[in-house]
Coordinates of N, CA and C in Angstrom, one line a residue:
X1 N 126.4 105.4 106.2 CA 125.3 105.8 105.5 C 124.7 106.7 106.5
X2 N 125.1 107.0 107.8 CA 124.8 107.9 108.7 C 124.9 109.3 108.0
X3 N 126.0 109.6 107.3 CA 126.4 110.8 106.9 C 125.4 111.2 105.7
X4 N 125.2 110.3 104.9 CA 124.3 110.7 103.7 C 122.8 110.9 104.3
X5 N 122.5 110.3 105.3 CA 121.1 110.6 105.9 C 121.0 111.9 106.6
X6 N 122.2 112.4 107.3 CA 122.2 113.8 107.7 C 122.2 114.8 106.8
X7 N 123.0 114.7 105.7 CA 122.9 115.7 104.4 C 121.6 115.7 103.9
X8 N 121.1 114.6 103.7 CA 119.7 114.5 102.9 C 118.8 115.2 103.9
X9 N 118.6 115.0 105.2 CA 117.7 115.7 106.0 C 118.1 117.2 106.1
X10 N 119.2 117.8 106.0 CA 119.4 119.0 105.9 C 118.8 119.6 104.8
X11 N 118.8 119.1 103.5 CA 118.3 119.3 102.1 C 116.8 119.4 102.4
X12 N 116.3 118.2 103.1 CA 114.8 118.2 103.1 C 114.3 119.3 104.0
X13 N 115.0 119.9 105.2 CA 114.7 121.0 105.9 C 114.7 122.2 105.0
X14 N 115.8 122.3 104.3 CA 115.8 123.4 103.2 C 114.6 123.5 102.3
X15 N 114.1 122.4 101.9 CA 113.0 122.3 101.2 C 111.9 122.8 101.9
X16 N 111.6 122.5 103.2 CA 110.6 122.9 103.9 C 110.5 124.5 104.0
X17 N 111.7 125.0 104.3 CA 111.8 126.3 104.3 C 111.4 127.1 103.1
X18 N 111.7 126.6 102.0 CA 111.6 127.2 100.8 C 110.1 127.3 100.6
X19 N 109.3 126.4 100.9 CA 107.9 126.1 100.7 C 107.2 127.1 101.6
X20 N 107.6 127.1 102.9 CA 107.1 127.9 104.0 C 107.0 129.4 103.6
X21 N 108.3 129.9 103.1 CA 108.7 131.2 102.6 C 108.1 131.4 101.3
X22 N 107.5 130.5 100.6 CA 107.0 130.7 99.2 C 108.0 131.1 98.3
X23 N 109.2 130.6 98.3 CA 110.0 130.9 97.4 C 109.8 130.0 96.3
X24 N 110.0 130.5 95.0 CA 109.6 129.7 93.8 C 110.5 128.4 93.8
X25 N 110.2 127.2 93.5 CA 111.1 126.0 93.4 C 112.2 126.3 92.6
X26 N 113.3 125.8 92.9 CA 114.7 125.9 92.2 C 115.4 124.6 92.0
X27 N 116.5 124.5 91.5 CA 117.4 123.5 91.3 C 118.6 123.9 92.0
X28 N 119.2 122.7 92.6 CA 120.5 122.8 93.2 C 121.4 121.8 92.6
X29 N 122.6 122.1 92.2 CA 123.5 121.4 91.6 C 124.7 121.3 92.5
X30 N 125.0 120.2 93.1 CA 126.0 119.9 94.2 C 127.2 119.5 93.7
X31 N 128.4 119.7 94.3 CA 129.6 119.4 93.9 C 130.4 118.8 95.1
X32 N 131.4 118.4 95.1 CA 132.3 118.2 96.3 C 131.9 116.8 97.0
X33 N 132.3 116.9 98.4 CA 132.2 115.7 99.1 C 130.7 115.4 99.1
X34 N 129.7 116.5 99.4 CA 128.2 116.1 99.7 C 127.7 115.6 98.3
X35 N 128.0 116.0 97.2 CA 127.7 115.2 96.1 C 128.0 113.9 96.1
X36 N 129.3 113.6 96.4 CA 130.1 112.2 96.3 C 128.9 111.5 97.4
X37 N 128.7 112.0 98.5 CA 128.0 111.1 99.5 C 126.5 110.8 98.9
X38 N 126.0 112.0 98.7 CA 124.5 111.9 98.5 C 124.3 111.1 96.9
X39 N 125.0 111.2 96.1 CA 125.1 110.4 95.0 C 125.6 109.0 95.3
X40 N 125.9 108.8 96.4 CA 126.3 107.2 96.9 C 127.4 106.8 96.1
X41 N 128.5 107.8 95.7 CA 129.7 107.4 95.0 C 130.8 107.0 96.0
X42 N 130.6 107.7 97.4 CA 131.7 107.7 98.3 C 131.0 107.7 99.6
X43 N 131.6 106.9 100.5 CA 131.1 107.0 101.9 C 132.3 107.6 102.9
X44 N 132.1 108.9 103.1 CA 133.0 109.5 103.9 C 132.2 110.6 104.6
X45 N 132.9 111.3 105.5 CA 132.5 112.5 106.4 C 132.5 113.7 105.6
X46 N 131.6 114.6 105.6 CA 131.5 116.2 105.3 C 130.4 116.5 105.9
X47 N 130.5 117.8 106.2 CA 129.2 118.4 106.8 C 128.9 119.9 105.9
X48 N 129.8 120.1 104.8 CA 129.4 121.3 104.2 C 128.8 120.8 102.7
X49 N 128.1 121.7 102.2 CA 127.6 121.7 100.7 C 128.3 122.6 99.8
X50 N 128.8 122.1 98.7 CA 129.3 122.9 97.6 C 128.2 123.0 96.6
X51 N 127.7 124.2 96.4 CA 126.5 124.3 95.5 C 127.0 125.3 94.3
X52 N 126.8 124.7 93.2 CA 127.3 125.6 91.9 C 126.3 126.6 91.8
X53 N 126.8 127.8 91.8 CA 126.0 129.1 91.7 C 125.5 129.3 90.4
X54 N 124.2 129.0 90.1 CA 123.5 129.4 88.7 C 122.9 130.8 88.8
X55 N 123.4 131.7 89.3 CA 122.8 133.1 89.4 C 121.4 133.0 90.2
X56 N 121.7 132.4 91.3 CA 120.2 132.4 92.1 C 119.9 133.8 92.6
X57 N 118.4 134.0 92.6 CA 118.0 135.3 93.2 C 118.5 135.4 94.6
X58 N 118.4 136.5 95.3 CA 118.9 136.6 96.5 C 118.1 135.8 97.5
X59 N 116.7 135.9 97.3 CA 115.9 135.2 98.1 C 116.3 133.5 98.5
X60 N 116.9 133.0 97.6 CA 117.4 131.7 97.8 C 118.5 131.3 98.9
X61 N 119.0 132.7 99.3 CA 119.9 132.8 100.2 C 119.4 132.3 101.7
X62 N 118.0 132.8 101.8 CA 117.2 132.5 102.9 C 117.1 130.9 103.2
X63 N 117.1 130.3 102.1 CA 116.9 128.9 102.2 C 118.4 128.1 102.3
X64 N 119.1 128.7 101.8 CA 120.6 127.9 101.8 C 121.2 128.1 103.1
X65 N 120.8 129.3 103.8 CA 121.2 129.5 105.1 C 121.1 128.2 106.1
X66 N 119.9 127.6 106.0 CA 119.5 126.4 106.7 C 120.1 125.1 106.5
X67 N 121.2 125.2 105.5 CA 122.1 124.1 105.3 C 123.1 124.0 106.2
X68 N 123.4 125.2 106.8 CA 124.5 125.4 107.7 C 125.8 125.8 106.7
X69 N 126.8 125.0 106.8 CA 128.0 125.3 106.1 C 128.0 125.0 104.7
X70 N 128.0 126.0 103.8 CA 127.8 126.0 102.3 C 128.8 126.9 101.8
X71 N 129.1 126.5 100.5 CA 129.9 127.3 99.6 C 129.2 127.4 98.4
X72 N 129.1 128.8 97.9 CA 128.5 129.0 96.4 C 129.6 129.1 95.6
X73 N 129.7 128.2 94.7 CA 130.8 128.1 93.7 C 130.5 128.8 92.4
X74 N 131.0 130.0 92.1 CA 130.9 130.6 90.9 C 130.9 129.7 89.6
X75 N 130.0 129.7 88.9 CA 130.3 128.8 87.4 C 131.5 129.2 86.8
X76 N 131.8 130.7 86.7 CA 133.0 131.2 86.0 C 134.3 130.6 86.7
X77 N 134.5 130.3 87.8 CA 135.6 129.9 88.5 C 135.6 128.4 88.7
X78 N 134.7 127.7 88.3 CA 134.6 126.3 88.7 C 134.8 125.6 87.4
X79 N 135.9 124.4 87.5 CA 136.0 123.6 86.3 C 135.1 122.6 86.1
X80 N 133.9 123.0 85.6 CA 132.6 122.2 85.3 C 132.4 122.4 83.6
X81 N 132.0 121.4 82.9 CA 131.8 121.5 81.6 C 130.5 122.1 81.4
X82 N 130.1 122.8 80.3 CA 128.7 123.2 79.9 C 127.8 122.3 79.8
X83 N 128.2 121.1 79.5 CA 127.1 119.9 79.3 C 126.9 119.2 80.6
X84 N 127.4 119.5 81.8 CA 127.3 118.8 82.9 C 125.9 118.4 83.3
X85 N 124.8 119.4 83.0 CA 123.6 118.9 83.4 C 123.0 118.0 82.5
X86 N 123.5 117.4 81.4 CA 123.0 116.3 80.6 C 123.3 115.0 81.4
X87 N 124.4 115.0 82.2 CA 125.0 113.9 82.8 C 124.5 113.7 84.3
X88 N 123.9 114.9 84.8 CA 123.6 114.9 86.3 C 122.2 114.2 86.6
X89 N 122.4 113.4 87.6 CA 121.1 112.6 88.1 C 120.3 113.4 89.4
X90 N 119.0 113.3 89.3 CA 118.3 113.9 90.1 C 118.0 113.2 91.2
X91 N 118.2 113.8 92.3 CA 118.2 113.0 93.8 C 116.8 112.8 94.1
X92 N 116.3 111.7 94.3 CA 115.0 111.2 94.6 C 114.6 111.8 96.0
X93 N 113.5 111.9 96.3 CA 112.8 112.4 97.7 C 112.5 114.0 97.9
X94 N 112.6 114.6 96.8 CA 112.4 116.1 96.9 C 111.0 116.4 96.0
X95 N 110.2 117.2 96.6 CA 109.0 117.6 95.8 C 108.9 118.7 95.4
X96 N 109.6 119.8 96.0 CA 109.5 121.1 95.8 C 110.7 121.7 95.1
X97 N 112.0 121.4 95.7 CA 113.1 122.0 94.9 C 113.8 120.6 94.3
X98 N 114.8 120.8 93.5 CA 115.3 119.7 92.7 C 116.8 119.6 92.9
X99 N 117.2 118.5 93.4 CA 118.6 118.7 93.8 C 119.3 117.5 92.7
X100 N 120.4 117.9 92.3 CA 121.2 117.1 91.3 C 122.4 116.8 91.7
X101 N 123.0 115.7 91.3 CA 124.2 115.4 91.6 C 125.0 115.1 90.1
X102 N 126.1 115.7 90.0 CA 126.8 115.5 88.7 C 127.4 114.1 88.6
X103 N 127.8 113.7 87.3 CA 128.3 112.4 87.1 C 129.7 112.3 87.8
X104 N 130.0 111.1 88.1 CA 131.4 111.0 88.8 C 132.5 111.6 87.7
X105 N 132.4 111.6 86.5 CA 133.4 112.1 85.7 C 133.3 113.5 86.1
X106 N 132.1 114.2 86.0 CA 132.1 115.8 86.2 C 133.0 116.1 87.6
X107 N 132.5 115.2 88.5 CA 133.1 115.4 89.8 C 134.6 115.2 90.0
X108 N 135.1 114.3 89.3 CA 136.6 114.1 89.2 C 137.2 115.1 88.7
X109 N 136.8 115.6 87.6 CA 137.4 116.8 86.7 C 137.3 118.0 87.6
X110 N 136.0 118.2 88.2 CA 136.0 119.5 89.0 C 137.1 119.6 90.2
X111 N 137.7 118.5 90.7 CA 138.6 118.4 91.7 C 139.9 118.4 91.1
X112 N 140.2 118.6 89.8 CA 141.5 118.5 89.5 C 142.1 120.1 90.0
X113 N 141.4 121.0 89.9 CA 142.0 122.5 90.1 C 142.6 122.3 91.4
X114 N 142.3 121.5 92.5 CA 143.0 121.7 93.7 C 143.8 120.4 94.0
X115 N 143.5 119.3 93.6 CA 144.3 118.0 94.0 C 144.8 118.1 95.2
X116 N 144.2 118.4 96.2 CA 144.9 118.3 97.6 C 144.5 116.8 98.2
X117 N 145.0 116.6 99.2 CA 145.0 115.3 99.8 C 143.6 114.6 99.5
X118 N 142.6 115.2 100.2 CA 141.2 114.7 100.3 C 140.7 114.5 98.7
X119 N 141.1 115.5 97.8 CA 140.8 115.3 96.5 C 141.2 114.2 95.8
X120 N 142.5 113.9 96.1 CA 143.3 112.8 95.6 C 142.6 111.4 96.1
X121 N 142.3 111.4 97.5 CA 141.8 110.4 98.0 C 140.5 110.0 97.2
X122 N 139.6 110.9 97.2 CA 138.4 110.7 96.3 C 138.5 110.4 95.0
X123 N 139.5 110.9 94.3 CA 139.5 110.5 93.0 C 140.2 109.1 92.6
X124 N 140.9 108.8 93.6 CA 141.7 107.3 93.6 C 140.4 106.3 93.8
X125 N 139.3 106.8 94.5 CA 138.2 105.6 94.5 C 137.2 106.0 93.4
X126 N 137.0 107.2 92.9 CA 135.9 107.4 91.8 C 136.6 107.1 90.5
X127 N 137.8 107.0 90.3 CA 138.3 107.0 88.9 C 138.3 105.5 88.6
X128 N 138.1 104.4 89.3 CA 137.9 103.1 89.1 C 136.7 102.8 88.3
X129 N 135.7 103.6 88.6 CA 134.5 103.4 87.8 C 134.1 104.3 86.7
X130 N 135.1 105.2 86.6 CA 135.0 106.3 85.6 C 135.3 106.1 84.2
X131 N 134.5 106.7 83.2 CA 134.8 106.5 81.8 C 136.0 107.4 81.3
X132 N 137.1 107.0 81.2 CA 138.4 108.1 80.8 C 138.0 108.8 79.6
X133 N 137.3 108.3 78.8 CA 137.1 109.1 77.4 C 136.2 110.0 77.6
X134 N 135.1 109.8 78.7 CA 134.4 111.0 79.1 C 135.1 112.2 79.8
X135 N 135.9 111.5 80.6 CA 136.9 112.6 81.4 C 137.6 113.6 80.7
X136 N 138.0 112.9 79.5 CA 138.9 113.7 78.6 C 137.9 114.8 77.8
X137 N 136.7 114.3 77.3 CA 135.7 115.0 76.6 C 135.3 116.3 77.6
X138 N 135.2 116.1 78.9 CA 134.8 117.0 79.9 C 135.8 118.1 80.1
X139 N 137.2 117.5 80.0 CA 138.4 118.4 80.2 C 138.5 119.3 79.0
X140 N 138.3 118.8 77.8 CA 138.4 119.6 76.6 C 137.3 120.6 76.6
X141 N 135.8 120.3 77.1 CA 135.1 121.2 77.2 C 135.3 122.3 77.9
X142 N 136.0 122.2 79.2 CA 136.2 123.3 80.1 C 137.3 124.1 79.7
X143 N 138.3 123.5 78.9 CA 139.4 124.3 78.3 C 138.8 125.1 77.2
X144 N 137.9 124.8 76.5 CA 137.2 125.5 75.6 C 136.4 126.5 75.9
X145 N 135.9 126.7 77.2 CA 134.9 127.7 77.9 C 135.6 129.0 77.7
X146 N 134.9 130.0 77.2 CA 135.3 131.4 77.2 C 134.9 132.2 78.3
X147 N 134.1 131.5 79.3 CA 133.7 132.2 80.5 C 134.4 131.7 81.7
X148 N 135.5 130.8 81.5 CA 136.1 130.2 82.5 C 137.3 131.3 82.9
X149 N 137.4 131.9 84.1 CA 138.5 132.9 84.4 C 139.8 132.2 84.2
X150 N 140.6 133.2 83.4 CA 141.8 133.0 83.1 C 142.9 132.4 84.3
X151 N 142.9 133.2 85.4 CA 143.6 132.7 86.4 C 143.1 131.2 86.8
X152 N 142.0 130.9 86.8 CA 141.4 129.5 87.3 C 141.9 128.4 86.3
X153 N 141.9 128.7 85.2 CA 142.1 128.0 83.8 C 143.5 127.8 83.9
X154 N 144.5 128.8 84.2 CA 146.0 128.5 84.3 C 146.2 127.4 85.5
X155 N 145.5 127.7 86.6 CA 145.8 126.6 87.7 C 145.3 125.4 87.3
X156 N 144.1 125.2 86.8 CA 143.6 124.0 86.3 C 144.5 123.3 85.3
X157 N 145.0 123.9 84.4 CA 146.3 123.3 83.4 C 147.3 122.9 84.1
X158 N 147.8 123.6 85.1 CA 148.9 123.1 86.0 C 148.7 121.8 86.5
X159 N 147.5 121.8 87.3 CA 147.0 120.6 87.9 C 146.8 119.4 87.1
X160 N 146.4 119.7 86.0 CA 146.0 118.9 84.9 C 147.0 117.9 84.6
X161 N 148.4 118.5 84.4 CA 149.4 117.7 84.0 C 149.6 116.6 84.8
X162 N 149.5 117.0 86.2 CA 149.9 116.1 87.4 C 148.7 115.0 87.5
X163 N 147.6 115.5 87.2 CA 146.4 114.4 87.0 C 146.6 113.4 86.0
X164 N 146.9 113.9 84.8 CA 147.2 113.0 83.7 C 148.4 112.0 83.9
X165 N 149.5 112.3 84.6 CA 150.5 111.4 85.0 C 150.0 110.4 85.9
X166 N 149.4 110.7 87.1 CA 148.9 110.0 88.1 C 147.9 109.0 87.5
X167 N 146.9 109.5 86.9 CA 145.8 108.6 86.3 C 145.8 108.0 85.0
X168 N 146.8 108.5 84.4 CA 146.9 107.9 83.0 C 145.8 108.2 82.1
X169 N 145.4 109.4 82.2 CA 144.0 110.1 81.3 C 144.7 110.9 80.3

């Protein structure tokens, strides 16, 4: 739980900075390890934030710098379903910014494109409590996206075959 507290405190500091700099309140949608930890889906170590870039104005960068190590993931290159916001849960404890954690199913599907060792470890734990029907619906939405970069879609499809065999989805 120590890792969750550290990540949460970094986000609280970013919230304070946003307020001090009088930056208009905004929403952050987290992915990857930080989302898994803050959403209490997994308990493991990570120190970086994967944030879905929703075309933030440049002033948000002043706030994000205070998170330390972070990656802004372009929506067009990230395997996330257009309906992900409907399933995301709002992280409690924030008054000025809004922090959202995608569903376990959205996180699992977002990890398919890489399927590296850490992703497989995470998926092995997450999949146990996932709705496989929902996973298939999310995959279908992603494959139907017109704005998903073709090179990323191709890689996603290659890894998807492996994912389907391993997890019987």
